[in-house]
Short mmCIF file of C-alpha atoms and ligand atoms in Angstrom, two decimals:
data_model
loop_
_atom_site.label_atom_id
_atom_site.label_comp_id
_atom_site.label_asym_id
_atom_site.label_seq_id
_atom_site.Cartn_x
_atom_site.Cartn_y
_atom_site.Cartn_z
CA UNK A 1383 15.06 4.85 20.34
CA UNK A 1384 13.49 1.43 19.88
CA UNK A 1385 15.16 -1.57 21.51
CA UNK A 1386 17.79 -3.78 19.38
CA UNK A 1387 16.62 -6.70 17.48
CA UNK A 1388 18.69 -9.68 17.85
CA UNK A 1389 16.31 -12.51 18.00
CA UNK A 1390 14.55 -14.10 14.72
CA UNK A 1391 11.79 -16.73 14.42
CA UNK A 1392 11.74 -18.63 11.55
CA UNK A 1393 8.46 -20.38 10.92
CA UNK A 1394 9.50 -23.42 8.80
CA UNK A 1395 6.92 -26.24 10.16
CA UNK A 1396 4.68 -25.83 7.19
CA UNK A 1397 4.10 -28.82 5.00
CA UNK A 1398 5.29 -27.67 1.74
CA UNK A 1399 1.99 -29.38 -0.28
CA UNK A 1400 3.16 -27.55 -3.31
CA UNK A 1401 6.44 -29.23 -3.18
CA UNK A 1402 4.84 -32.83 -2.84
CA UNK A 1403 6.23 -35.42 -3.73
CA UNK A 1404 9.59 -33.82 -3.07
CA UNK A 1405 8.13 -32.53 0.60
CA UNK A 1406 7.61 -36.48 1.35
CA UNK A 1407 11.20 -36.24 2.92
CA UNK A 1408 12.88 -33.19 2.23
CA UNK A 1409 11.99 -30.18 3.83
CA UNK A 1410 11.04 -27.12 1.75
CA UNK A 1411 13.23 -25.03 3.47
CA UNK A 1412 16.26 -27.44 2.53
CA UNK A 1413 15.54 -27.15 -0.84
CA UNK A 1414 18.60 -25.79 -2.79
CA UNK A 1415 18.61 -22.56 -4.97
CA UNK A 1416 21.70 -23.17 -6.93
CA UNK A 1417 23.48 -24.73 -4.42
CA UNK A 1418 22.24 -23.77 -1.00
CA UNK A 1419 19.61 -24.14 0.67
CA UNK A 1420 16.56 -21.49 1.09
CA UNK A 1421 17.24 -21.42 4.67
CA UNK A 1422 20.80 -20.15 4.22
CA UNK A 1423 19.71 -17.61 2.31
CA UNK A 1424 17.39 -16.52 5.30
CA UNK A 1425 19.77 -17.15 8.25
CA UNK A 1426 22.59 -14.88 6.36
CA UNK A 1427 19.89 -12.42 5.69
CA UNK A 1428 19.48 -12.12 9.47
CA UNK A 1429 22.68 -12.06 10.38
CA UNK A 1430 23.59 -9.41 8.39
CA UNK A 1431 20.56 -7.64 10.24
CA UNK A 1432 22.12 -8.53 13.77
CA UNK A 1433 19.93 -11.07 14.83
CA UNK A 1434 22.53 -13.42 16.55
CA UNK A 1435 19.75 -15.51 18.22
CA UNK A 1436 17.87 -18.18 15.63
CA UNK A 1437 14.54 -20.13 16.82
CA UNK A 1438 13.27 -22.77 13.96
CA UNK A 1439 9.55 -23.70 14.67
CA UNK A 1440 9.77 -26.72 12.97
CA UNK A 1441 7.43 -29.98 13.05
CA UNK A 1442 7.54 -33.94 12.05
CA UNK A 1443 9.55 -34.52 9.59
CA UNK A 1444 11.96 -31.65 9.63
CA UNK A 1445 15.24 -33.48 11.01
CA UNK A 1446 17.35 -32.60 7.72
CA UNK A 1447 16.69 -29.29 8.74
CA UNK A 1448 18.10 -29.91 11.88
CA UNK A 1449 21.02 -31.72 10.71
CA UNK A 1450 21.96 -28.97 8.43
CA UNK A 1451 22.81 -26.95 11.26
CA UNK A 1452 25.59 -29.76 12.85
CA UNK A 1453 29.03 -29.41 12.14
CA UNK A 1454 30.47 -31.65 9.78
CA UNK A 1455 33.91 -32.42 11.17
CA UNK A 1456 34.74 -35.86 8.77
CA UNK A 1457 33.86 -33.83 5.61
CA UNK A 1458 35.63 -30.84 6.86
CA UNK A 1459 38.61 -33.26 7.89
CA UNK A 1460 38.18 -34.85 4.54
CA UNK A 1461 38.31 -31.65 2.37
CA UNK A 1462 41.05 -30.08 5.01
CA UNK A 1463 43.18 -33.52 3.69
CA UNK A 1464 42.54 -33.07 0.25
CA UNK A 1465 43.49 -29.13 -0.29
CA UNK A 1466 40.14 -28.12 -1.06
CA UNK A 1467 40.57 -25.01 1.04
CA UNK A 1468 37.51 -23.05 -1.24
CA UNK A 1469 34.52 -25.64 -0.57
CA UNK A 1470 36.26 -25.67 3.42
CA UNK A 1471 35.35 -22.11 3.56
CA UNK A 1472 31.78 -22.43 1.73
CA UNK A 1473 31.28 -24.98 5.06
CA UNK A 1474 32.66 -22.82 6.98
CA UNK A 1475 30.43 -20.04 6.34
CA UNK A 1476 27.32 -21.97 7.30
CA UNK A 1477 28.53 -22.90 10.94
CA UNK A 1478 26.60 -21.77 13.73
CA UNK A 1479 27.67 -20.76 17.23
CA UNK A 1480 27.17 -23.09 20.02
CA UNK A 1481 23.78 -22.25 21.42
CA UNK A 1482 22.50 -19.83 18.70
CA UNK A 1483 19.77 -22.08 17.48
CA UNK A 1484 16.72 -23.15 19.49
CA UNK A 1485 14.22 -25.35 18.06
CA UNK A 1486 10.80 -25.23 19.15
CA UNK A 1487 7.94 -27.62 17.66
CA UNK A 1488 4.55 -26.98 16.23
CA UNK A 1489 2.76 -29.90 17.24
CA UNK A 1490 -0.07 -29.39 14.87
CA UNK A 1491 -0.12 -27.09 11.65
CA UNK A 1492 -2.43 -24.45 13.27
CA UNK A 1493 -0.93 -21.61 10.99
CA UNK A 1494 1.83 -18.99 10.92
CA UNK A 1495 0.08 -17.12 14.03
CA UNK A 1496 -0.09 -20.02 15.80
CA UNK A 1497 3.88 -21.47 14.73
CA UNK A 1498 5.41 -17.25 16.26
CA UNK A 1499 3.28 -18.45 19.51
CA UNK A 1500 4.79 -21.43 19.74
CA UNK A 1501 8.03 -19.47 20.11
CA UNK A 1502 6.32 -17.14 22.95
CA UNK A 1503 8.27 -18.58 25.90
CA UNK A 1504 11.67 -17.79 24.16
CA UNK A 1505 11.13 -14.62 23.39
CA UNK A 1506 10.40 -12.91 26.65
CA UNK A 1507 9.82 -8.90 26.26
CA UNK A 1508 12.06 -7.97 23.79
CA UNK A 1509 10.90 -7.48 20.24
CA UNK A 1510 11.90 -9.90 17.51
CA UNK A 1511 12.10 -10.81 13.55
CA UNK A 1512 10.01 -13.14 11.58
CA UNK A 1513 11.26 -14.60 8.90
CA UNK A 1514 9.72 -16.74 6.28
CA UNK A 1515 12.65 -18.46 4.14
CA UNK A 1516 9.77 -18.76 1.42
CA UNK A 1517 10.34 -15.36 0.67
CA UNK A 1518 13.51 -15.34 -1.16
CA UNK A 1519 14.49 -11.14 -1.41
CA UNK A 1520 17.41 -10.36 -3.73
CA UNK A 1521 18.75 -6.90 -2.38
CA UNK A 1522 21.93 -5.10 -2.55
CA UNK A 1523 21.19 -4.29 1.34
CA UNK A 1524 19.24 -7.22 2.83
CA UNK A 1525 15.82 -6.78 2.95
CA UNK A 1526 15.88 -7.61 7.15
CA UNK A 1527 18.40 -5.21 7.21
CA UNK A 1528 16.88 -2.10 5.65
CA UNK A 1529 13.76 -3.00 8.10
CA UNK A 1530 15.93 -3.02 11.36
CA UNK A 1531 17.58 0.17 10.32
CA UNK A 1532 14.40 1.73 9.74
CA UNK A 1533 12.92 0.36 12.82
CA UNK A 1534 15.42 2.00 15.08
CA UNK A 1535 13.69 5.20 14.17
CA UNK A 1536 10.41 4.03 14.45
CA UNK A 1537 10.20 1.17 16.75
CA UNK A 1538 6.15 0.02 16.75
CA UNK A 1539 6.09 -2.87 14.61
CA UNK A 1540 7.16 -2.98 11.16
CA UNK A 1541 5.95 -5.82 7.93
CA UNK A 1542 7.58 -5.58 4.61
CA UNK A 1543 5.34 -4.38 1.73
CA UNK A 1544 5.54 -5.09 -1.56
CA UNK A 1545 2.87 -4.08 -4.80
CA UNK A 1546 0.58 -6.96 -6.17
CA UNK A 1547 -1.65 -6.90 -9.07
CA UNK A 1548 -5.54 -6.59 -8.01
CA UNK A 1549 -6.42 -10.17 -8.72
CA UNK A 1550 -3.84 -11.41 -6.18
CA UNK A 1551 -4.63 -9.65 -2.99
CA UNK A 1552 -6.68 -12.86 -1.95
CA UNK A 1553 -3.31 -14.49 -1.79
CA UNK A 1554 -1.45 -12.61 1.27
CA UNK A 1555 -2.15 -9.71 3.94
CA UNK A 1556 -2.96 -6.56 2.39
CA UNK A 1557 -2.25 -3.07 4.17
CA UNK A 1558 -4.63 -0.45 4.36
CA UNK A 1559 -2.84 2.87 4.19
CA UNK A 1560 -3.03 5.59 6.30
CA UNK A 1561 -0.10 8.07 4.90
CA UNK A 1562 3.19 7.43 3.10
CA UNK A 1563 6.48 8.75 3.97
CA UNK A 1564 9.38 7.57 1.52
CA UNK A 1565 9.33 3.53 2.21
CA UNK A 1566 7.53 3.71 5.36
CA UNK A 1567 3.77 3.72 5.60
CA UNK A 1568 1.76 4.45 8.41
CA UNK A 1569 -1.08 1.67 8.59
CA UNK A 1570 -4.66 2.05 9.97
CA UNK A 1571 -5.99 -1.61 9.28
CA UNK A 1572 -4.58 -4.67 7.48
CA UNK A 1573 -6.90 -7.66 6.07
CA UNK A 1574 -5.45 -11.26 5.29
CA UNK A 1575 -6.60 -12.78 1.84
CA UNK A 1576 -9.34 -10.25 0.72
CA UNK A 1577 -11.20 -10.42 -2.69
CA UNK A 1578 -9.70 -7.60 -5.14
CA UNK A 1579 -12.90 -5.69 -4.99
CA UNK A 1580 -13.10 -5.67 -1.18
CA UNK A 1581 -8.84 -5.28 -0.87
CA UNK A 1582 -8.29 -1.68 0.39
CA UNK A 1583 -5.02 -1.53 -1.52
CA UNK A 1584 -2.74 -3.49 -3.22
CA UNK A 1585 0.46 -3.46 -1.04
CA UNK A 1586 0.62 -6.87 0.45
CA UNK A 1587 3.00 -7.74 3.38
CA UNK A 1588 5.58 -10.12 2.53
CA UNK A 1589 7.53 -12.69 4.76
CA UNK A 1590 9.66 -10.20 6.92
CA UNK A 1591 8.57 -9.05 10.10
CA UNK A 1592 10.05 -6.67 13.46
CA UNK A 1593 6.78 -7.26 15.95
CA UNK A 1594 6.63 -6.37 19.74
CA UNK A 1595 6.07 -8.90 22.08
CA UNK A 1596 2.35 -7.32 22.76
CA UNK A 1597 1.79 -9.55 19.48
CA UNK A 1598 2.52 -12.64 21.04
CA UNK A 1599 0.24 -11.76 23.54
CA UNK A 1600 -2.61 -10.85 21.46
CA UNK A 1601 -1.87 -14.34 19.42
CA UNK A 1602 -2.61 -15.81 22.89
CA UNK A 1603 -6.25 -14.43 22.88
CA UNK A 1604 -6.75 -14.79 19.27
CA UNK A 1605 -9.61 -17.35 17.97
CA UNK A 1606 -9.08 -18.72 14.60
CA UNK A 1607 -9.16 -16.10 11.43
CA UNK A 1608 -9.63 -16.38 7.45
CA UNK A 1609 -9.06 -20.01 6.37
CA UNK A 1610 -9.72 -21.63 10.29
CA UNK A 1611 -5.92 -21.05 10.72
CA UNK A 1612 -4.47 -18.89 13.33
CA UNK A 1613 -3.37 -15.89 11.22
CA UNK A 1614 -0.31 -13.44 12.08
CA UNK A 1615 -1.89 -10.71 10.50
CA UNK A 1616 -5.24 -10.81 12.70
CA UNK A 1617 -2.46 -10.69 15.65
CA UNK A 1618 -0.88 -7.80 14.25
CA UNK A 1619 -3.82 -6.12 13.01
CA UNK A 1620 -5.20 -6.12 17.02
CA UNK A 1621 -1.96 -3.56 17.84
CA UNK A 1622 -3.59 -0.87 15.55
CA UNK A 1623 -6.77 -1.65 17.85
CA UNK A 1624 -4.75 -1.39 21.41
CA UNK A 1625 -3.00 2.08 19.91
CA UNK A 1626 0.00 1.05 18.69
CA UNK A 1627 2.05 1.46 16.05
CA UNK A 1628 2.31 -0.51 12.70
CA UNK A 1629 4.17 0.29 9.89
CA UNK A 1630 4.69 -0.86 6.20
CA UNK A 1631 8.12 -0.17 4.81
CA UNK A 1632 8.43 -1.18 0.62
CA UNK A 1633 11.83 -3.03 1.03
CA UNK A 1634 14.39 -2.09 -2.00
CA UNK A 1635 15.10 -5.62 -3.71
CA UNK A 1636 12.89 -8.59 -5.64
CA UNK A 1637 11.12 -10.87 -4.02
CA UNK A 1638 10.79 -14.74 -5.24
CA UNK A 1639 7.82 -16.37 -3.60
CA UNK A 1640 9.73 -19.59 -3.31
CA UNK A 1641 6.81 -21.41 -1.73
CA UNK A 1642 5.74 -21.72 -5.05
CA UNK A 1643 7.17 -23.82 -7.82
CA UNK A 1644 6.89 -20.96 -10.33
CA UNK A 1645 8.72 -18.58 -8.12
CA UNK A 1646 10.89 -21.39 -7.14
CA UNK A 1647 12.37 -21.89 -11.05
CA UNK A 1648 12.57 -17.80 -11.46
CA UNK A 1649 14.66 -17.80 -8.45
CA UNK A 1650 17.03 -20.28 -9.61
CA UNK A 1651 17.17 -18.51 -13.08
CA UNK A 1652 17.61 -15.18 -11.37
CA UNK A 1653 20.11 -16.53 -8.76
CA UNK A 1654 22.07 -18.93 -11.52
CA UNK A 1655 22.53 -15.88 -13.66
CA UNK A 1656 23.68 -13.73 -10.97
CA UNK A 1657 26.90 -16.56 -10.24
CA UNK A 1658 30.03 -15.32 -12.20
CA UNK A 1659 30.68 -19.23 -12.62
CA UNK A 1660 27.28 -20.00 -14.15
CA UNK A 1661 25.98 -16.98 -15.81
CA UNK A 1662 27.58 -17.04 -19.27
CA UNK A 1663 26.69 -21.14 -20.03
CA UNK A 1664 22.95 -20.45 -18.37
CA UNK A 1665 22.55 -16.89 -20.26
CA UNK A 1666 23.72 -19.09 -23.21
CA UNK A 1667 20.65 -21.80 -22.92
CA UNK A 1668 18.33 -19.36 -22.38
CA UNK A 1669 18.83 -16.73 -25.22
CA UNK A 1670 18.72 -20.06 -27.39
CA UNK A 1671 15.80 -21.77 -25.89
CA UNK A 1672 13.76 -17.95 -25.41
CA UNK A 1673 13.36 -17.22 -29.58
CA UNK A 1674 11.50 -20.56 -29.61
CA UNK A 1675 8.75 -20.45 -26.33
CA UNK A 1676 5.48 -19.59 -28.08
P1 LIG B 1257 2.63 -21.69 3.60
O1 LIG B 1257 1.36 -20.96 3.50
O2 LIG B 1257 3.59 -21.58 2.44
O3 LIG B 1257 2.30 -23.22 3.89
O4 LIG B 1257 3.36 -21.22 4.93
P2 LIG B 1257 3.24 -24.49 3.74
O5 LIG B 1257 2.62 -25.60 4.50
O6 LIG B 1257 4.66 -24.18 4.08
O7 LIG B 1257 3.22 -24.83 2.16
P3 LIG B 1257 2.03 -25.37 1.21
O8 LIG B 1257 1.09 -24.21 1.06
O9 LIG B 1257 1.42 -26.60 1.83
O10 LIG B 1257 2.76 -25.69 -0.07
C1 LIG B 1257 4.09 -20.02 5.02
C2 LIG B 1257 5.16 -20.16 6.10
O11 LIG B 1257 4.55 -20.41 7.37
C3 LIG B 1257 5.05 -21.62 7.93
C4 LIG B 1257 5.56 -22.42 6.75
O12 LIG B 1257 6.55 -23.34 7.17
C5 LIG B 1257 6.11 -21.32 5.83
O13 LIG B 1257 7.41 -20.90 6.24
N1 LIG B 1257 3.93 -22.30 8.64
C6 LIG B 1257 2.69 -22.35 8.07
C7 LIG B 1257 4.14 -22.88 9.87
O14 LIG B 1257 5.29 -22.85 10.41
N2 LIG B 1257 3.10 -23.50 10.50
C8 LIG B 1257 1.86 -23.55 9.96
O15 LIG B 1257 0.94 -24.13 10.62
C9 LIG B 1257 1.65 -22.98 8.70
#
């Protein structure tokens, strides 16, 4: 049986371009869908996955991130004072333990490859989830969750997969297939960004990841891939190459690709609609405004 999983990296010391001029200051990952912020919605996915240790690879910039994580004892004193026991427990719920959160920095934006190695010397030999809060996954069972479970079968290392039309393969990592078993595909190769025509299917792996620490040590030899950044695929492609194992698994649940400002509004509609407290006034706006887009 493969090894528990209980530590997560979260890769969050991208610049957020997209997001300028908002990114200026704020960090992308503090940006709020409905009313918290995309990195809540990926530390609670990994808790309810088991990870109980967190390490941020963040970079300049980031402190609001940081802060985030702090306890807030005057405005929990404050709301303690004034009976507002339900927005206590919404604060509450995003306290960390003492210790739980490391934060390593990515001096320079060298890529996602090169933000996991940055983590290398806190991860030791155990094997360990990647998590890109980008990737917003709306799932009756979290979408980290599903992976761990079926990674205790498997062990190897696991990506999630999710369909894309042809013409967007050149946007992510795309898995080439070997044999499909329910959710979990074996993989023979993998191939970041390639043109639809040269794509050897259209499942592309999306940002959740249960890697062995071999990966980290392949990043270590790795010289720079597609783009001139250090690519996490290329490191994970190079396990296939030393015999070992790589699976896809095609997560149940819909993805938002939040790095993206289109994805980013779906999200909110999706997540506003799916709050008791918002849905009938939002659902209301929308069936009016929807008759009327050309
Ligand atoms: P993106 O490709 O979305 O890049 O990174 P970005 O800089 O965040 O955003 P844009 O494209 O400029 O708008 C995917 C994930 O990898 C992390 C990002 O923080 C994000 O979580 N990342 C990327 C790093 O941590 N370091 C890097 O050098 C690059």
């Amino acid at each position: 049986m493969a090894n528990k999983v209980t530590t997560a990296i979260f890769p969050v010391a991208g610049m957020g371009t997209r997001f300028l001029p908002a990114t200026k200051s704020v960090p992308k990952e503090i940006m709020t869908l409905v009313d918290r912020p995309l990195i809540q919605y990926a530390i609670d996915e990994a808790r309810a996955a088991g990870i109980t240790e967190f390490i941020f690879v963040t970079s300049r910039g980031k402190g609001a991130l940081e802060d985030y994580f702090d306890l807030a004892p005057n405005l929990e004193e404050e709301l303690r004072r004034k009976g507002k026991k339900d927005l206590l427990e919404v604060l509450e719920a995003t306290n960390m333990d003492s210790g739980a959160i490391a934060y390593i920095r990515q001096h320079k934006a060298l890529g996602l490859g090169h933000a996991v190695w940055c983590a290398r010397r806190l991860i030791g030999d155990q094997p360990f989830a990647v998590i890109l809060p980008d990737d917003v996954i709306s799932a009756e069972k979290p979408c980290l969750q599903q992976m761990v479970e079926a990674y205790e079968e498997t062990g190897g290392n696991m990506v999630a997969a999710m369909e894309v039309a042809p013409e967007r393969t050149s946007s992510y990592g795309i898995l080439d297939v070997e044999r499909e078993d329910g959710n979990l595909l074996d993989i023979k190769g993998m191939v970041e960004k390639p043109r639809a025509e040269e794509s050897p299917s259209n499942l592309a792996v999306i940002g959740r990841y249960i890697l062995s620490p071999s990966v980290l040590r392949n990043l270590d030899e790795m010289k720079q891939g597609a783009g001139g950044e250090i690519q996490l695929t290329d490191a994970i492609a190079a396990e296939l190459d030393q015999g070992r194992k790589v699976y896809g698994y095609r997560f149940a649940g819909q993805r938002f690709d939040c790095g993206s400002k289109s994805g980013f509004l779906q999200a909110t509609v999706a997540y506003g609609l799916a709050r008791p407290e918002l849905r009938d006034d939002l659902a209301a706006y929308l069936k009016d405004i929807v008759p009327n887009l050309a």
